[in-house]
Coordinates of C-alpha atoms in Angstrom, one line a residue:
X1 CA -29.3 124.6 -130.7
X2 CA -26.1 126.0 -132.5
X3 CA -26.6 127.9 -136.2
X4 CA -27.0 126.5 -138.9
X5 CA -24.4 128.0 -142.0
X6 CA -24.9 126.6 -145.1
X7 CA -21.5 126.8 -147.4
X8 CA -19.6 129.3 -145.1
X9 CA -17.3 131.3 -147.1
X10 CA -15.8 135.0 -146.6
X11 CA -17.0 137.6 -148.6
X12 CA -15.8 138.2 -152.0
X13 CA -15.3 141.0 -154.0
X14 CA -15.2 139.2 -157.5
X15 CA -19.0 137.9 -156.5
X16 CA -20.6 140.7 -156.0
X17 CA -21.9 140.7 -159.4
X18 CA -25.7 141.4 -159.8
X19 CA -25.6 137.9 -161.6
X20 CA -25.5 136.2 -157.8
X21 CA -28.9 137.3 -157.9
X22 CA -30.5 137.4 -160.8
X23 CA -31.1 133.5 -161.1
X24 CA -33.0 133.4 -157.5
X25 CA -34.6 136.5 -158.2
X26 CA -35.6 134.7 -161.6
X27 CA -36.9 131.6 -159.9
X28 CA -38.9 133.5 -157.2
X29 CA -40.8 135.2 -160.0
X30 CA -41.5 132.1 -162.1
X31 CA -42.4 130.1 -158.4
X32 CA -45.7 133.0 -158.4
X33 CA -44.4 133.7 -154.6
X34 CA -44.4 137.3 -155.7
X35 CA -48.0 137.3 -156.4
X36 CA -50.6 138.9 -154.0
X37 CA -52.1 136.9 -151.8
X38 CA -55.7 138.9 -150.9
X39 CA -57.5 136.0 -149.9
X40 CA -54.9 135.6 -146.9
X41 CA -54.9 139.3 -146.3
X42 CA -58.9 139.8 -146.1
X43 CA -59.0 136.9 -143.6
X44 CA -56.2 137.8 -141.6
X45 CA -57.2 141.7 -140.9
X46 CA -60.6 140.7 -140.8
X47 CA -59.4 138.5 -137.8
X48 CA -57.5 140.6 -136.2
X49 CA -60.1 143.6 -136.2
X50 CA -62.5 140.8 -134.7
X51 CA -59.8 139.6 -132.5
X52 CA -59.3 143.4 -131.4
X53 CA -63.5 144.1 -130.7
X54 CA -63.5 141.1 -129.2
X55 CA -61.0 141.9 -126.5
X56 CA -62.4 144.9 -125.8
X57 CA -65.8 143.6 -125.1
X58 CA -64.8 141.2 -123.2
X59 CA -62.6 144.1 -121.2
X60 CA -66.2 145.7 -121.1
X61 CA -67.6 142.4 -119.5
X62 CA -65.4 142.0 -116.9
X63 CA -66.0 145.5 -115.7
X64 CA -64.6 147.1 -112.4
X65 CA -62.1 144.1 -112.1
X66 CA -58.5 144.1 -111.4
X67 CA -58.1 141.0 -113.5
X68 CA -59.7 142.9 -116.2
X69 CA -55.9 144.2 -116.2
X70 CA -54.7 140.6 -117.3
X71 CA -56.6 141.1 -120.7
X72 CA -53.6 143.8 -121.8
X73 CA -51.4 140.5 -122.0
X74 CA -54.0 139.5 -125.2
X75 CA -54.6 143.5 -126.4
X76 CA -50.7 143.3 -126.8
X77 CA -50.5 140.4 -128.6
X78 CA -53.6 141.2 -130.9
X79 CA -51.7 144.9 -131.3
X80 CA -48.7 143.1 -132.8
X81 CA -50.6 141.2 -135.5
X82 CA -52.1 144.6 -136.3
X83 CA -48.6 145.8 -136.5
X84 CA -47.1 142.9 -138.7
X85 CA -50.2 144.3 -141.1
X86 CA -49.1 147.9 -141.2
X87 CA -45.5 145.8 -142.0
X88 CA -46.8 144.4 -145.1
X89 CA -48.5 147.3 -146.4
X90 CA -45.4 149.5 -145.7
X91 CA -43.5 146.8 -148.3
X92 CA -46.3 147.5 -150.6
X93 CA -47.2 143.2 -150.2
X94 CA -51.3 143.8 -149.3
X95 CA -52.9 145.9 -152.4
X96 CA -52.3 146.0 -155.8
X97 CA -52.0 149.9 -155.8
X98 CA -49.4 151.9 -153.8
X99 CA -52.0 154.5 -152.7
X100 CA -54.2 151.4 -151.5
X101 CA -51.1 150.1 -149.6
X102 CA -50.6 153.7 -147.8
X103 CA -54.5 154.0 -146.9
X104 CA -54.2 150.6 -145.3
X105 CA -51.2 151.6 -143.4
X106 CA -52.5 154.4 -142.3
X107 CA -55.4 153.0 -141.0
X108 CA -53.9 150.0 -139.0
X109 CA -51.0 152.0 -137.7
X110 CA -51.9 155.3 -137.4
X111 CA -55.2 155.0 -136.7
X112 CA -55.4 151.5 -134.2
X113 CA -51.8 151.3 -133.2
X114 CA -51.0 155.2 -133.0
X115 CA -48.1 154.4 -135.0
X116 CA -47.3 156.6 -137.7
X117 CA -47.1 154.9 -141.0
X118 CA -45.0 157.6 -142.4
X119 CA -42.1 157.5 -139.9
X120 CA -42.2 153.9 -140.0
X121 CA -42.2 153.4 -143.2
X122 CA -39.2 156.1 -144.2
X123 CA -37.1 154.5 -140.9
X124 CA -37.9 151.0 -141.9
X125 CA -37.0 151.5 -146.1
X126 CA -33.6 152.6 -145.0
X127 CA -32.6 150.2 -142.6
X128 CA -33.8 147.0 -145.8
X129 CA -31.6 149.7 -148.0
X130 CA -28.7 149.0 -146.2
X131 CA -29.2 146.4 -143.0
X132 CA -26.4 146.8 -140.4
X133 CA -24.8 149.3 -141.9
X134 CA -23.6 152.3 -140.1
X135 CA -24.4 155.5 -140.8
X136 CA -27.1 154.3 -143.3
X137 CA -29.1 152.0 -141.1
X138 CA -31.5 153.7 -138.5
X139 CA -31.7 150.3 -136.6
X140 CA -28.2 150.2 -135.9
X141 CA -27.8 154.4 -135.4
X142 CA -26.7 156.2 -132.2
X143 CA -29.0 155.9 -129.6
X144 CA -29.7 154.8 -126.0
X145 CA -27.9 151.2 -126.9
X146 CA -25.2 151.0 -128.6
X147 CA -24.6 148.6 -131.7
X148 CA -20.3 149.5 -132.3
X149 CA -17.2 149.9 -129.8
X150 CA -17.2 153.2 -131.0
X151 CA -21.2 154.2 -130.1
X152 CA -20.3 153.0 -126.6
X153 CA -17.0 155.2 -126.1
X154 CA -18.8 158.2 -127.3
X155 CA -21.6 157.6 -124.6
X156 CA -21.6 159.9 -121.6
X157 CA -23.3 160.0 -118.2
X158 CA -26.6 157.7 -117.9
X159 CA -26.3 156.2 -121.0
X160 CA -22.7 155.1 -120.4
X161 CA -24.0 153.5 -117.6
X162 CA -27.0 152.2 -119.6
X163 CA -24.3 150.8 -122.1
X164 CA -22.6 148.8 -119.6
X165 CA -25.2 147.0 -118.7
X166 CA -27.0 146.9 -121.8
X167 CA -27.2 143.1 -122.3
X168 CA -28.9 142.9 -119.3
X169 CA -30.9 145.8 -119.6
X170 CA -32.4 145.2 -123.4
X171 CA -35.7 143.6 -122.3
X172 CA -36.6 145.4 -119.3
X173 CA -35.7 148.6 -121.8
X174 CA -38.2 147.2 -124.6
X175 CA -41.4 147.7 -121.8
X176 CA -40.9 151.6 -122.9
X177 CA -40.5 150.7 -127.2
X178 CA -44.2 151.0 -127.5
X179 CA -44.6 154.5 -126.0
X180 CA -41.2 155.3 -127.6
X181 CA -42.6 154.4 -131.3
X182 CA -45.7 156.7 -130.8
X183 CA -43.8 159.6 -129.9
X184 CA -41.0 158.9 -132.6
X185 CA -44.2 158.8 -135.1
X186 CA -45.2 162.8 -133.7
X187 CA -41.8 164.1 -133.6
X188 CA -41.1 162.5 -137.6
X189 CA -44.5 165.3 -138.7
X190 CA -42.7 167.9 -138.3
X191 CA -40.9 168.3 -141.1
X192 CA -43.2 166.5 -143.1
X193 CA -45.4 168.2 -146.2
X194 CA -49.1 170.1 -144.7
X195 CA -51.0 167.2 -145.9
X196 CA -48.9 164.7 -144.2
X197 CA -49.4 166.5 -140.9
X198 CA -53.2 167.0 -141.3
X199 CA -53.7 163.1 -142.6
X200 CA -50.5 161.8 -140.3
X201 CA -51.4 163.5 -137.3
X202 CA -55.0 163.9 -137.7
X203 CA -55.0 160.2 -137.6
X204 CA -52.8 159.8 -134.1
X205 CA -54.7 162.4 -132.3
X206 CA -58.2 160.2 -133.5
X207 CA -56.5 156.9 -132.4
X208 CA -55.4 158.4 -129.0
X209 CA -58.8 160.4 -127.7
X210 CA -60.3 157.0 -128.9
X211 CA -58.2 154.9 -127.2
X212 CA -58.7 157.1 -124.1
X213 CA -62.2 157.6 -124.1
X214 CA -62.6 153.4 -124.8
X215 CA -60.4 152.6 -121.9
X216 CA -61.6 155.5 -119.6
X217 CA -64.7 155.0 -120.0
X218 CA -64.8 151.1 -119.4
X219 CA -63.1 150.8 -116.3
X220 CA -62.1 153.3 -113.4
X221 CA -59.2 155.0 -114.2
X222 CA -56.4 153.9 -112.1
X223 CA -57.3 150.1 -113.9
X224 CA -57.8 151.9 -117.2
X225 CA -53.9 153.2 -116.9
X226 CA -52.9 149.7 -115.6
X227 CA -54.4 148.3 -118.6
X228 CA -52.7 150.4 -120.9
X229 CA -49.8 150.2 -118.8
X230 CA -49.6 146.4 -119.5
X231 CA -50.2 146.6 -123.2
X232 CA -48.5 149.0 -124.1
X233 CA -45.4 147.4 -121.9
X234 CA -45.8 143.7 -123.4
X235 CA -46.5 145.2 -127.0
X236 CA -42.9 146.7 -127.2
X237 CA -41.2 143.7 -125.3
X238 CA -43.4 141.2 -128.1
X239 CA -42.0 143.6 -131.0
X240 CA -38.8 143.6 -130.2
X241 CA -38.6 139.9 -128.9
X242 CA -39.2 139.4 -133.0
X243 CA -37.0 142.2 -134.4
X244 CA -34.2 141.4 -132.3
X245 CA -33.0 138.2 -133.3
X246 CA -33.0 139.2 -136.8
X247 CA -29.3 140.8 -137.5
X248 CA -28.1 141.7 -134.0
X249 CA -24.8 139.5 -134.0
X250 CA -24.7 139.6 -137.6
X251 CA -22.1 140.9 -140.2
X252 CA -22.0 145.1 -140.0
X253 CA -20.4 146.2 -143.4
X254 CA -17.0 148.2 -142.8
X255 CA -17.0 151.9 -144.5
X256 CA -16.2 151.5 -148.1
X257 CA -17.2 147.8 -148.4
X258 CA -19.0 147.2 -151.1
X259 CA -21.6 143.6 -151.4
X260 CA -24.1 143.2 -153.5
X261 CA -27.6 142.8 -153.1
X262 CA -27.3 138.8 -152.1
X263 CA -25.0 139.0 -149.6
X264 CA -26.1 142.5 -148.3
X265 CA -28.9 141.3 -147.1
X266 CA -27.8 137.6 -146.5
X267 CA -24.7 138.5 -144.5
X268 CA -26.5 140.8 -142.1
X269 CA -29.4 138.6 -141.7
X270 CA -30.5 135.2 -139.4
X271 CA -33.0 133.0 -139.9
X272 CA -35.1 131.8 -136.3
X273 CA -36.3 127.9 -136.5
X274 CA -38.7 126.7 -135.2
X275 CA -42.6 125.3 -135.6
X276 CA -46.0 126.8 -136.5
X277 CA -45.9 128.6 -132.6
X278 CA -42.6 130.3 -133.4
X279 CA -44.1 131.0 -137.0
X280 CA -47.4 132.8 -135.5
X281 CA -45.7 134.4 -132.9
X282 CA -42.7 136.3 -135.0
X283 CA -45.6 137.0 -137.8
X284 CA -43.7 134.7 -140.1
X285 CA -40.5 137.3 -139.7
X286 CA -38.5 134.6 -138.3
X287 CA -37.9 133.7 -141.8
X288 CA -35.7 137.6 -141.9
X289 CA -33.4 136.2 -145.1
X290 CA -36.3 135.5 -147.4
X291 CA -38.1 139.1 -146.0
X292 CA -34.8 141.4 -147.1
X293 CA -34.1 139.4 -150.2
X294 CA -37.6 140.0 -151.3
X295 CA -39.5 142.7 -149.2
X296 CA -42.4 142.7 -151.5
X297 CA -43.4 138.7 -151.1
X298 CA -46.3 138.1 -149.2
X299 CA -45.4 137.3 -145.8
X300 CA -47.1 133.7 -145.6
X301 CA -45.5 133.1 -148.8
X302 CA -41.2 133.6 -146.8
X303 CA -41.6 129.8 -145.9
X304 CA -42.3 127.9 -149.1
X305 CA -39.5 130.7 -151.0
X306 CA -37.2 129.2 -147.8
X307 CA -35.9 126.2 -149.6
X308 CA -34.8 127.8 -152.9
X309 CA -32.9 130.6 -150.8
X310 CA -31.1 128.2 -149.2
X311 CA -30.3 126.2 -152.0
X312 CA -29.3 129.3 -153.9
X313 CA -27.0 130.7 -151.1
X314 CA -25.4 127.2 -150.8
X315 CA -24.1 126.8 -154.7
X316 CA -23.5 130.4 -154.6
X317 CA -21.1 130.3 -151.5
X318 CA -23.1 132.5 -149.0
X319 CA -23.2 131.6 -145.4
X320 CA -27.1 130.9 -144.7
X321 CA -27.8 131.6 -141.0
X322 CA -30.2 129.6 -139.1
X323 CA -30.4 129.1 -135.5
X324 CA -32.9 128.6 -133.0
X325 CA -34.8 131.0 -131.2
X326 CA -33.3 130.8 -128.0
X327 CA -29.8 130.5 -129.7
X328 CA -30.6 133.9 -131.7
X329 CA -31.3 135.7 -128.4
X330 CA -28.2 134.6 -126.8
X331 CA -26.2 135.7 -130.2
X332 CA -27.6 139.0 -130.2
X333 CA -27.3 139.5 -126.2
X334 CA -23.7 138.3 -126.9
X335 CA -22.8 141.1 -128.9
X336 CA -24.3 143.7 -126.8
X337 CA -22.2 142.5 -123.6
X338 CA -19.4 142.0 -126.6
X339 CA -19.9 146.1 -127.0
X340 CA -20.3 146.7 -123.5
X341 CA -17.5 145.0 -121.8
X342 CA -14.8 147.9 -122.2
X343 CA -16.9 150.0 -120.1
X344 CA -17.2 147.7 -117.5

């Protein structure tokens, strides 16, 4: 299904007062969207730590089966919800209390995922700070893909090669993002404060002897590593099956250009249709414009805040994009051949 823009119009310096805001942002408030939702929050981690034990006993049931191997599919699935959590504690959406907020990330990512809280959360701020943007965005930084024409002429030897093909290679590549964010989250402690390192890290060694000793010592260890193997491969293709769709494609600010907060974040950011499946399955992230306009909302709460956005982006000018989800993968695999095709 083809996007949806809502009031297409170019970018405009003489709008990018912060009034093109303010009456949304106005709205929202008086709406109560921007009021915690623990209720939702007990239930849903409560679920998902139930969901977790659950799995794990059942991985205990099985025993000395390969199928037992087939339960990583569900592990990475539950893992994901857990990491959607750490998500909305990161924006500060869970507790009232910022330290509350930090204790609770620490303790579904650092602890259960082996995700550190702190890298994610400094990597993540910058990248709502400035989405798409060069330079200022981590998302969109140098690295093994390339998001510019220029990334991909400055990449040499495998990672040219990796370039080319990129398009192609993206999911295959996103089997490693789970291993990949564990060790970004050991290498971010060391230039971190003491405390950090001794909370951080203490933390990430507890959550790996304990997911080691769990799976080691439920199954025999060549299907203890498959397991693993499987989760940890399907939990970074599940992540970035969400994350991917929501500004690859999208509008990348040239150096000097200057938008305000409405179109920053509108701009740079699409919208994934679909039902209460697609809902569950993105964690409620499909709805991406509604999350960057107002990272501190509850995340149950994007999709009743949809239909104001929308509205307000329409009278206001801003191109609103919606597509669907298989559309938003093709978009964002279109610009990465886009970027690749010089070097092929």
């Amino acid at each position: 299904m083809p996007a949806t823009l809502h009031a297409p119009s170019r970018p405009s310096r003489q709008k990018e007062a912060g009034s093109e805001f303010a009456p949304l942002a106005r709205r929202v408030r008086e709406s109560g969207l921007l009021d915690r939702r623990r209720g939702y929050y007990a239930r849903a981690v409560g679920l998902n730590l139930a969901a977790t034990a659950a799995l794990w006993g059942a991985v205990a049931w099985t025993g000395d089966s390969w199928w037992t191997v087939l339960l990583g599919v569900p592990l990475a699935v539950v893992a994901a919800r857990t990491g959607f959590l750490g998500h909305d504690a990161g924006h500060r959406q869970i507790a009232r209390s910022a330290r509350a907020n930090r204790w609770l990330g620490l303790v579904l990512g650092n602890l259960l995922l082996g995700m550190g809280h702190g890298w994610w959360s400094d990597k993540h701020n910058r990248h709502h700070a400035n989405p798409n943007h060069v330079g200022k965005d981590p998302d969109v930084g140098e690295g093994v893909l390339a998001w510019t024409a220029e990334q991909a002429g400055r990449q040499r030897g495998v990672l040219r090669w990796v370039a080319r093909h990129q398009a192609v290679l993206f999911f295959p590549l996103l089997t490693l993002e789970g291993v990949n964010l564990k060790i970004g989250s050991v290498l971010f402690l060391r230039g971190r404060s003491r405390r950090d390192q001794v909370i951080e890290g203490g933390l990430l060694v507890a959550h790996a002897v304990g997911y080691l000793a769990l799976a080691l010592s439920l199954l025999p260890v060549e299907k203890a590593v498959a397991l693993m193997v499987v989760q940890h491969a399907l939990f970074g293709v599940h992540l970035g099956a969400v994350f991917a769709p929501n500004h690859k494609g999208m509008a990348m600010p040239e150096p000097g250009q200057r938008w305000g907060h409405l179109r920053r974040q509108v701009l740079t950011s699409r919208n994934v249709r679909g039902g209460p499946v697609t809902d569950w399955m993105m964690g409620g992230l499909n709805y991406q414009i509604e999350h960057h306009l107002f990272p501190g909302v509850p995340r149950c709460n994007l999709r009743k805040m949809q239909p104001m956005v929308r509205e307000h982006c329409a009278a206001a000018g801003v191109p609103y994009t919606e597509t669907g989800l298989v559309a938003s993968y093709r978009e964002a695999l279109g610009h990465m051949r886009e970027i690749g095709e010089p070097l092929r």
